[in-house]
XYZ file of C-alpha atoms in Angstrom:
511
model
C 21.868 -6.573 15.112
C 24.932 -5.459 16.539
C 27.741 -4.172 14.487
C 31.070 -3.061 16.110
C 32.259 0.222 16.338
C 35.858 -0.099 15.254
C 36.591 1.437 11.555
C 36.622 -0.942 9.143
C 37.977 -0.633 5.895
C 35.460 -0.762 2.972
C 35.982 -3.184 0.488
C 35.871 -3.218 -3.072
C 32.426 -2.742 -4.793
C 32.992 -5.930 -6.965
C 32.970 -7.699 -2.642
C 29.708 -5.727 -1.608
C 26.744 -7.878 -1.654
C 23.554 -6.140 -1.591
C 21.161 -8.873 -1.007
C 21.891 -10.698 2.174
C 20.339 -12.023 5.222
C 22.871 -10.498 8.258
C 24.301 -7.147 7.162
C 27.946 -6.797 8.429
C 30.261 -3.745 9.632
C 31.415 -3.464 5.999
C 27.727 -4.131 4.784
C 25.099 -2.094 6.326
C 25.679 0.886 4.315
C 24.018 -0.858 0.947
C 22.629 -4.088 1.978
C 18.905 -4.866 2.302
C 19.264 -6.522 5.869
C 18.318 -4.478 9.037
C 20.332 -3.799 11.692
C 19.113 -2.477 14.817
C 21.628 -1.781 17.189
C 22.114 -2.956 20.620
C 22.519 -0.355 22.871
C 22.795 -0.203 26.739
C 19.673 -0.792 28.667
C 19.538 2.845 29.946
C 19.719 3.857 26.434
C 17.509 2.103 24.436
C 14.631 3.719 23.250
C 15.819 7.000 25.083
C 15.109 10.336 22.885
C 17.400 12.481 20.894
C 18.948 14.826 23.506
C 17.980 18.810 22.828
C 19.503 20.772 21.109
C 19.466 24.681 21.768
C 20.070 25.629 17.923
C 16.997 23.824 16.693
C 14.500 26.868 15.067
C 11.449 25.139 16.894
C 8.604 26.079 19.067
C 7.672 22.690 20.280
C 9.706 19.510 21.189
C 7.402 16.184 21.294
C 8.633 13.174 22.857
C 11.298 14.357 24.966
C 10.067 12.961 28.182
C 8.151 9.771 26.482
C 8.694 6.771 28.115
C 10.907 4.254 26.413
C 8.278 1.290 24.501
C 5.379 4.143 25.001
C 2.199 2.964 22.456
C 0.014 4.813 19.814
C -3.368 4.387 22.022
C -7.177 3.597 19.497
C -7.818 7.231 20.841
C -4.373 8.438 18.952
C -5.260 7.194 15.920
C -8.548 7.999 15.451
C -7.175 11.725 16.169
C -4.633 11.202 13.024
C -7.716 9.187 11.141
C -9.670 12.550 11.543
C -7.083 14.354 11.055
C -6.496 13.294 7.538
C -9.988 13.232 7.060
C -10.035 17.209 7.108
C -7.123 17.422 5.004
C -8.936 15.440 2.257
C -11.906 17.212 2.754
C -10.228 20.525 1.060
C -10.233 18.894 -2.342
C -14.108 18.995 -1.976
C -13.696 22.964 -1.592
C -14.701 24.837 -4.667
C -12.256 27.344 -6.193
C -11.780 30.028 -7.179
C -14.711 30.729 -5.348
C -13.660 29.466 -2.359
C -9.882 29.485 -2.281
C -9.121 31.704 0.854
C -11.737 29.292 2.904
C -9.217 26.774 1.314
C -6.156 27.920 1.773
C -7.228 28.734 5.723
C -8.419 25.621 7.133
C -5.863 23.984 4.708
C -3.239 25.945 6.834
C -5.240 25.600 9.861
C -5.268 21.884 9.330
C -1.381 21.805 9.335
C -0.359 23.700 12.017
C -3.396 21.782 14.387
C -0.599 18.457 13.885
C 1.255 20.287 16.812
C -1.818 18.892 19.027
C -1.853 15.126 17.927
C 0.859 12.833 19.298
C 3.268 10.690 17.785
C 4.513 7.601 19.407
C 6.062 6.140 15.519
C 3.773 3.275 15.612
C 0.773 4.435 13.452
C 1.235 4.740 9.702
C -1.293 7.629 9.177
C 0.845 10.594 9.784
C 2.811 9.571 7.301
C -0.704 10.084 4.749
C -0.109 13.138 4.917
C 1.444 13.159 1.828
C -2.102 13.728 -0.027
C -1.590 17.596 0.889
C 1.526 18.019 -1.956
C -1.551 17.215 -5.238
C -4.403 18.992 -3.229
C -2.164 21.811 -2.944
C -0.933 21.980 -6.793
C -4.339 20.862 -8.476
C -6.137 23.461 -6.631
C -3.880 26.423 -7.051
C -3.579 25.404 -10.804
C -7.933 25.608 -10.689
C -7.327 28.674 -9.600
C -5.156 29.944 -12.049
C -2.389 32.909 -13.224
C -0.018 33.316 -10.894
C -1.754 31.302 -8.377
C -0.746 28.356 -10.068
C 2.334 28.730 -8.958
C 1.126 29.535 -5.000
C 2.618 25.691 -4.141
C 5.769 27.320 -4.458
C 5.017 29.658 -1.458
C 3.281 26.495 0.543
C 6.921 24.571 -0.194
C 9.198 27.373 0.959
C 6.709 29.334 2.979
C 4.261 27.787 4.708
C 5.899 24.114 5.347
C 9.041 26.149 7.152
C 6.618 27.762 9.223
C 4.598 24.610 10.275
C 8.348 23.149 10.523
C 8.960 25.607 13.170
C 5.599 26.004 15.198
C 4.459 22.023 14.984
C 8.288 21.378 15.800
C 10.782 18.682 16.384
C 10.222 15.251 17.507
C 13.207 13.527 18.971
C 11.891 10.689 19.973
C 13.327 7.308 19.572
C 12.038 3.776 19.440
C 13.353 0.529 21.718
C 15.212 -1.962 19.780
C 12.156 -4.508 20.528
C 9.742 -1.977 19.118
C 12.124 -1.711 15.605
C 11.867 -4.851 14.781
C 8.721 -5.444 15.478
C 7.407 -2.218 13.281
C 9.932 -3.298 10.702
C 7.232 -6.375 9.832
C 4.476 -4.073 9.778
C 3.255 -4.025 6.541
C 0.980 -0.680 7.317
C 3.791 0.815 6.970
C 5.198 -0.996 3.550
C 1.531 -0.888 1.735
C 1.446 3.138 2.031
C 4.768 3.092 0.371
C 3.337 0.486 -2.463
C 0.364 2.869 -2.968
C 2.708 5.330 -3.834
C 3.805 4.509 -7.212
C -0.184 4.309 -8.508
C -1.074 7.638 -6.855
C 2.025 9.126 -8.522
C 1.303 7.686 -11.720
C -2.561 8.810 -11.181
C -1.283 12.560 -11.036
C 0.638 12.443 -13.683
C -2.219 11.552 -15.409
C -4.634 14.073 -14.398
C -1.769 16.421 -14.732
C -1.370 15.129 -18.332
C -5.327 15.939 -18.258
C -5.175 19.143 -17.448
C -2.593 20.250 -20.172
C -4.268 18.648 -23.082
C -7.506 20.361 -22.066
C -6.967 23.287 -23.680
C -8.189 25.689 -20.570
C -4.114 26.618 -19.716
C -2.266 29.632 -20.759
C 1.599 29.299 -20.772
C 2.302 30.547 -17.715
C -0.083 28.165 -15.947
C 1.070 25.585 -17.847
C 4.286 26.128 -16.247
C 2.782 26.481 -13.171
C 1.447 23.064 -13.264
C 4.916 21.601 -14.831
C 6.186 22.637 -10.892
C 3.429 21.828 -9.195
C 3.478 17.910 -10.815
C 7.566 18.314 -10.461
C 7.235 18.773 -6.706
C 4.507 16.038 -6.700
C 7.099 13.033 -8.371
C 10.141 15.096 -6.397
C 8.997 15.185 -2.421
C 6.498 12.288 -2.958
C 7.645 9.897 -6.105
C 11.708 10.219 -5.602
C 11.149 9.889 -1.730
C 9.220 6.534 -1.669
C 11.087 5.138 -4.464
C 14.738 5.834 -3.240
C 12.777 3.570 0.256
C 11.484 1.056 -1.894
C 14.313 0.796 -3.959
C 16.532 0.005 -0.322
C 14.479 -3.518 0.313
C 14.934 -6.915 -0.755
C 11.617 -7.392 -2.405
C 11.308 -7.500 -5.583
C 7.548 -5.770 -5.939
C 9.271 -2.964 -3.990
C 12.500 -2.524 -5.716
C 10.321 -3.242 -9.115
C 7.513 0.021 -7.966
C 10.944 1.770 -6.732
C 12.481 2.062 -9.767
C 8.903 2.286 -11.545
C 9.327 6.165 -9.468
C 12.277 7.055 -10.114
C 11.405 6.653 -13.873
C 8.276 8.403 -13.373
C 10.751 11.536 -12.909
C 13.510 10.338 -15.577
C 15.995 9.378 -13.215
C 16.137 5.502 -13.393
C 19.701 5.769 -13.022
C 19.056 6.800 -9.546
C 18.686 3.662 -8.414
C 21.700 2.166 -9.392
C 24.220 4.759 -8.815
C 22.828 5.779 -5.204
C 22.833 1.369 -3.729
C 25.957 0.619 -4.985
C 28.033 4.104 -5.669
C 26.559 6.769 -3.011
C 25.865 5.091 0.080
C 29.315 2.757 -0.421
C 31.451 6.409 -1.138
C 29.436 8.774 1.250
C 31.652 11.935 2.535
C 34.241 10.944 0.052
C 35.796 13.089 -2.705
C 34.647 9.638 -4.770
C 31.213 9.930 -3.962
C 29.544 12.826 -6.778
C 26.418 13.656 -4.071
C 28.316 14.408 -1.578
C 28.445 18.439 -1.186
C 31.505 19.843 -0.607
C 32.372 22.679 2.260
C 32.308 26.105 0.662
C 30.536 24.611 -2.160
C 27.576 26.246 -3.599
C 24.255 24.863 -4.642
C 24.685 26.402 -7.699
C 28.207 24.543 -8.062
C 26.968 21.454 -6.555
C 23.725 20.809 -8.913
C 25.374 19.932 -12.414
C 28.576 18.414 -10.984
C 25.922 15.739 -8.801
C 23.836 14.650 -12.359
C 26.378 14.576 -14.293
C 28.430 12.719 -11.951
C 25.553 10.950 -10.427
C 25.104 9.266 -14.393
C 28.278 9.238 -15.162
C 29.070 6.752 -11.974
C 25.415 4.888 -12.640
C 27.528 4.020 -15.880
C 31.000 2.681 -14.591
C 28.804 0.579 -11.977
C 26.965 -0.717 -14.489
C 29.922 -1.550 -16.383
C 31.232 -2.993 -13.955
C 28.844 -5.733 -13.014
C 28.512 -6.279 -16.702
C 32.226 -7.609 -16.364
C 32.014 -8.869 -13.098
C 29.436 -11.484 -14.298
C 30.721 -11.771 -18.110
C 27.173 -10.268 -19.210
C 27.056 -8.995 -23.057
C 26.164 -5.298 -23.533
C 22.337 -5.247 -23.947
C 22.070 -6.363 -20.670
C 22.902 -3.062 -19.157
C 19.988 -1.722 -17.122
C 20.385 1.827 -17.286
C 18.994 2.039 -20.841
C 16.091 1.033 -20.128
C 15.237 2.781 -17.400
C 15.209 5.728 -19.812
C 12.919 3.249 -22.128
C 10.776 3.111 -19.579
C 10.368 7.120 -18.819
C 9.880 7.271 -22.848
C 7.536 5.077 -22.332
C 5.136 7.263 -19.673
C 5.646 10.167 -21.722
C 4.695 8.571 -24.655
C 1.418 6.697 -22.575
C 0.674 9.840 -20.983
C 0.343 10.876 -24.957
C -1.934 8.796 -26.315
C -4.121 8.453 -23.126
C -4.804 12.816 -22.994
C -3.009 14.258 -26.263
C 0.526 15.831 -27.164
C 1.028 17.950 -24.368
C 1.836 15.624 -22.246
C 5.245 14.891 -23.709
C 6.650 18.919 -22.732
C 4.781 18.226 -19.493
C 6.726 15.038 -18.668
C 10.198 16.513 -19.479
C 9.447 19.397 -17.482
C 8.349 18.140 -14.146
C 11.164 15.233 -14.559
C 13.663 18.505 -14.653
C 12.327 20.147 -11.381
C 11.971 16.693 -9.701
C 15.404 16.038 -10.216
C 16.807 19.278 -9.434
C 14.850 19.583 -6.360
C 15.691 15.992 -5.212
C 19.401 16.631 -5.761
C 19.057 20.142 -3.880
C 17.925 17.576 -1.156
C 21.066 15.877 -1.328
C 22.996 19.571 -1.492
C 21.988 19.770 2.107
C 22.366 15.967 3.924
C 26.473 15.959 3.664
C 27.619 19.591 3.183
C 31.396 19.610 3.973
C 31.203 16.105 6.265
C 34.224 13.700 5.418
C 34.936 10.233 6.643
C 38.127 9.548 7.591
C 40.673 8.082 4.884
C 42.729 5.648 6.618
C 44.736 4.981 3.779
C 44.931 5.966 -0.006
C 41.710 5.223 -1.551
C 40.191 3.004 1.794
C 37.932 5.021 4.139
C 36.608 4.370 7.654
C 33.054 2.901 7.686
C 29.986 4.789 7.157
C 28.548 6.201 10.506
C 26.123 8.513 11.533
C 28.438 11.300 12.334
C 28.619 11.153 8.392
C 24.883 12.433 7.918
C 22.831 15.833 8.710
C 19.644 14.782 10.541
C 17.278 16.782 11.657
C 14.116 16.551 13.757
C 11.691 18.381 12.261
C 8.474 16.403 12.167
C 5.861 17.997 9.780
C 8.549 17.401 7.223
C 9.934 13.781 8.485
C 6.183 12.839 8.108
C 5.521 14.279 4.391
C 9.060 13.290 3.122
C 9.358 9.426 4.955
C 11.292 10.451 7.527
C 14.434 10.739 4.894
C 15.139 13.808 7.453
C 16.506 10.684 10.103
C 19.112 10.327 7.249
C 22.037 9.743 9.783
C 20.668 6.136 10.542
C 19.401 5.741 6.844
C 23.339 5.636 5.193
C 24.173 3.617 8.862
C 21.895 1.337 8.693
C 20.673 1.295 4.329
C 18.697 -2.079 5.273
C 16.040 -0.758 7.830
C 12.312 0.703 6.711
C 12.051 4.317 7.393
C 9.184 4.271 10.767
C 12.255 2.317 12.029
C 14.263 5.401 11.654
C 16.363 6.713 14.674
C 17.869 9.940 15.859
C 21.340 9.866 16.837
C 23.235 11.947 19.024
C 26.076 11.358 17.831
C 25.024 12.903 14.085
C 25.178 16.576 13.004
C 22.350 18.036 13.542
C 20.024 21.055 10.822
C 18.445 23.351 12.470
C 15.251 23.438 10.741
C 13.523 21.354 8.224
C 15.061 20.858 4.164
C 12.158 22.792 2.802
C 13.898 25.964 5.126
C 17.195 24.753 4.674
C 17.163 24.064 1.205
C 15.437 27.987 0.917
C 18.509 29.103 2.711
C 20.871 27.377 0.087
C 19.147 29.635 -2.319
C 21.375 31.949 -1.134
C 24.949 30.840 -0.847
C 26.352 33.533 1.785
C 23.099 33.274 3.896
C 23.629 29.301 3.702
C 27.336 29.656 5.130
C 26.091 32.158 7.532
C 23.887 29.093 9.010
C 25.889 26.372 8.725
C 29.636 26.696 8.749
C 29.705 27.639 12.186
C 27.951 24.142 12.948
C 29.784 22.333 10.690
C 33.343 23.693 12.228
C 31.928 22.917 15.336
C 31.326 19.182 14.527
C 35.138 19.304 12.838
C 36.428 19.837 16.238
C 34.700 16.540 17.613
C 36.256 14.516 15.121
C 39.749 14.599 17.078
C 42.954 13.889 14.664
C 40.821 13.851 10.881
C 42.648 16.144 8.775
C 39.742 17.539 6.201
C 40.433 17.141 2.324
C 38.034 20.424 1.723
C 38.400 23.970 4.128
C 39.510 24.327 7.475
C 40.228 21.853 9.896
C 39.727 23.605 13.001
C 41.808 23.315 15.668
C 42.378 24.915 19.558
C 42.364 28.540 19.866
C 45.960 29.882 20.127
C 46.803 32.201 23.223
C 45.897 36.089 22.639
C 49.430 36.447 23.823
C 50.710 34.785 20.463
C 48.733 36.295 18.140
C 49.812 37.231 15.048
C 48.267 38.701 12.010
C 47.260 36.369 10.302
C 45.683 34.823 13.004
C 44.101 37.603 13.905
C 42.263 37.870 10.379
C 41.743 33.426 11.057
C 38.654 31.657 10.675
C 35.806 33.759 10.135
C 32.157 30.926 10.889
C 30.580 32.808 9.203
C 32.149 33.437 5.807
C 34.608 30.066 6.058
C 37.578 31.823 5.046
C 40.894 30.048 6.027
C 43.037 30.927 8.963
C 46.712 30.187 9.667
C 45.715 27.039 11.375
C 43.844 25.316 8.478
C 45.390 22.346 7.321
C 45.958 23.030 3.375
C 43.828 21.035 1.162
C 45.330 17.678 -0.304
C 44.997 17.520 -3.716
C 41.477 15.230 -4.255
C 41.566 11.753 -5.721
C 40.165 11.427 -9.689
C 36.824 10.637 -9.544
């Protein structure tokens, strides 16, 4: 349960087990075994420290006593909240569209008053909001079919700001207890039939004959947001588990977005190579979202093929044991099954929603490790994965909708932990807002750099002695008397341009 904090060499891929009874310091980043790190008694269950840079009105669970549990009244309040959200699906549109929007947004913002101590599964059931908004928007028709975009990139950021952040952590004892709580596991298992049901309903709508081309586009985008935000995220959670059922359903969810090879690359590639130049899913200093997306989509596929080929060679298996073509066949099978059940329009719908889901999920990848680098101990060998190699964010609304994916530092340091036990570390760098807000910023690279580069450079200053491979290696400010023309045009935190004190970039290893 306790790992050494001494940086260790990452062993070659062929020596890295995935299924383990107990994880070592070397393998915790990819192991299916959970690790609940032992800390000093006074720090056990202590909340994450306040961060004045958070974009939030409220900060939940700051003064919560370690070991606090939810009462029956808290669970009842969350149940009533979810019943209210679910009941909005019964509001008829277009006749009551304004009423539907007002009630739904009001309910989301009202969750600010609901306590969450992390031991009830009900807050994570708010994932039902997305399909309700998508299908109500399509029923409204016209340009309203795209209102899911306003919901994701306007309403959700506002909700993250108003409802605020959850800085609470759990004691080691409660983490162990929650890890085996089936109520959390069953929710992620139910996502698989839920996503397939959404795909069936969307395919039926596409073939109903009542949609214009404009509305078909809105349906495709909305369905892709469902499979990208809920489906791939839940699939990602399931693929890190040792249970055969969870891993099968996790891969099925990835295949529902034509991204099954992500299972191979993510578990044995990204988690081993994160924050190095060998990882296509780590965005580099100064790299825009538009530069990152084609690189990561291509790089993850190539890396998955390389990893799978190495597995076959290592085990002496013939080529037809390669899993990657199987995942694409499963995706094709889903599309054809939808076409047989509902009609031919299901195929272009499936392709379009897969594209949206993949781009949305990889936009999340862009945020999670931007500009972060692991220390290279010697050529090709890096320090072990630690919390400072992932960006965290504590926004409560998006953490509920995305199964605490935003507590990403703990997930990478201890990949076998279930979502309900992920902790928020003071040592990890912090995004100022939730993923929806940050993706919106990333659409505008100058704005993204203006917000992120000061935070990134402040974090780099804490990595004493580390030479960074991309972007500047910041150092202490020079005395004014020694300033030169070069130093007067030194690093601008807003633009990230080089100063004379920046260490020149070294050649990146070949991927």
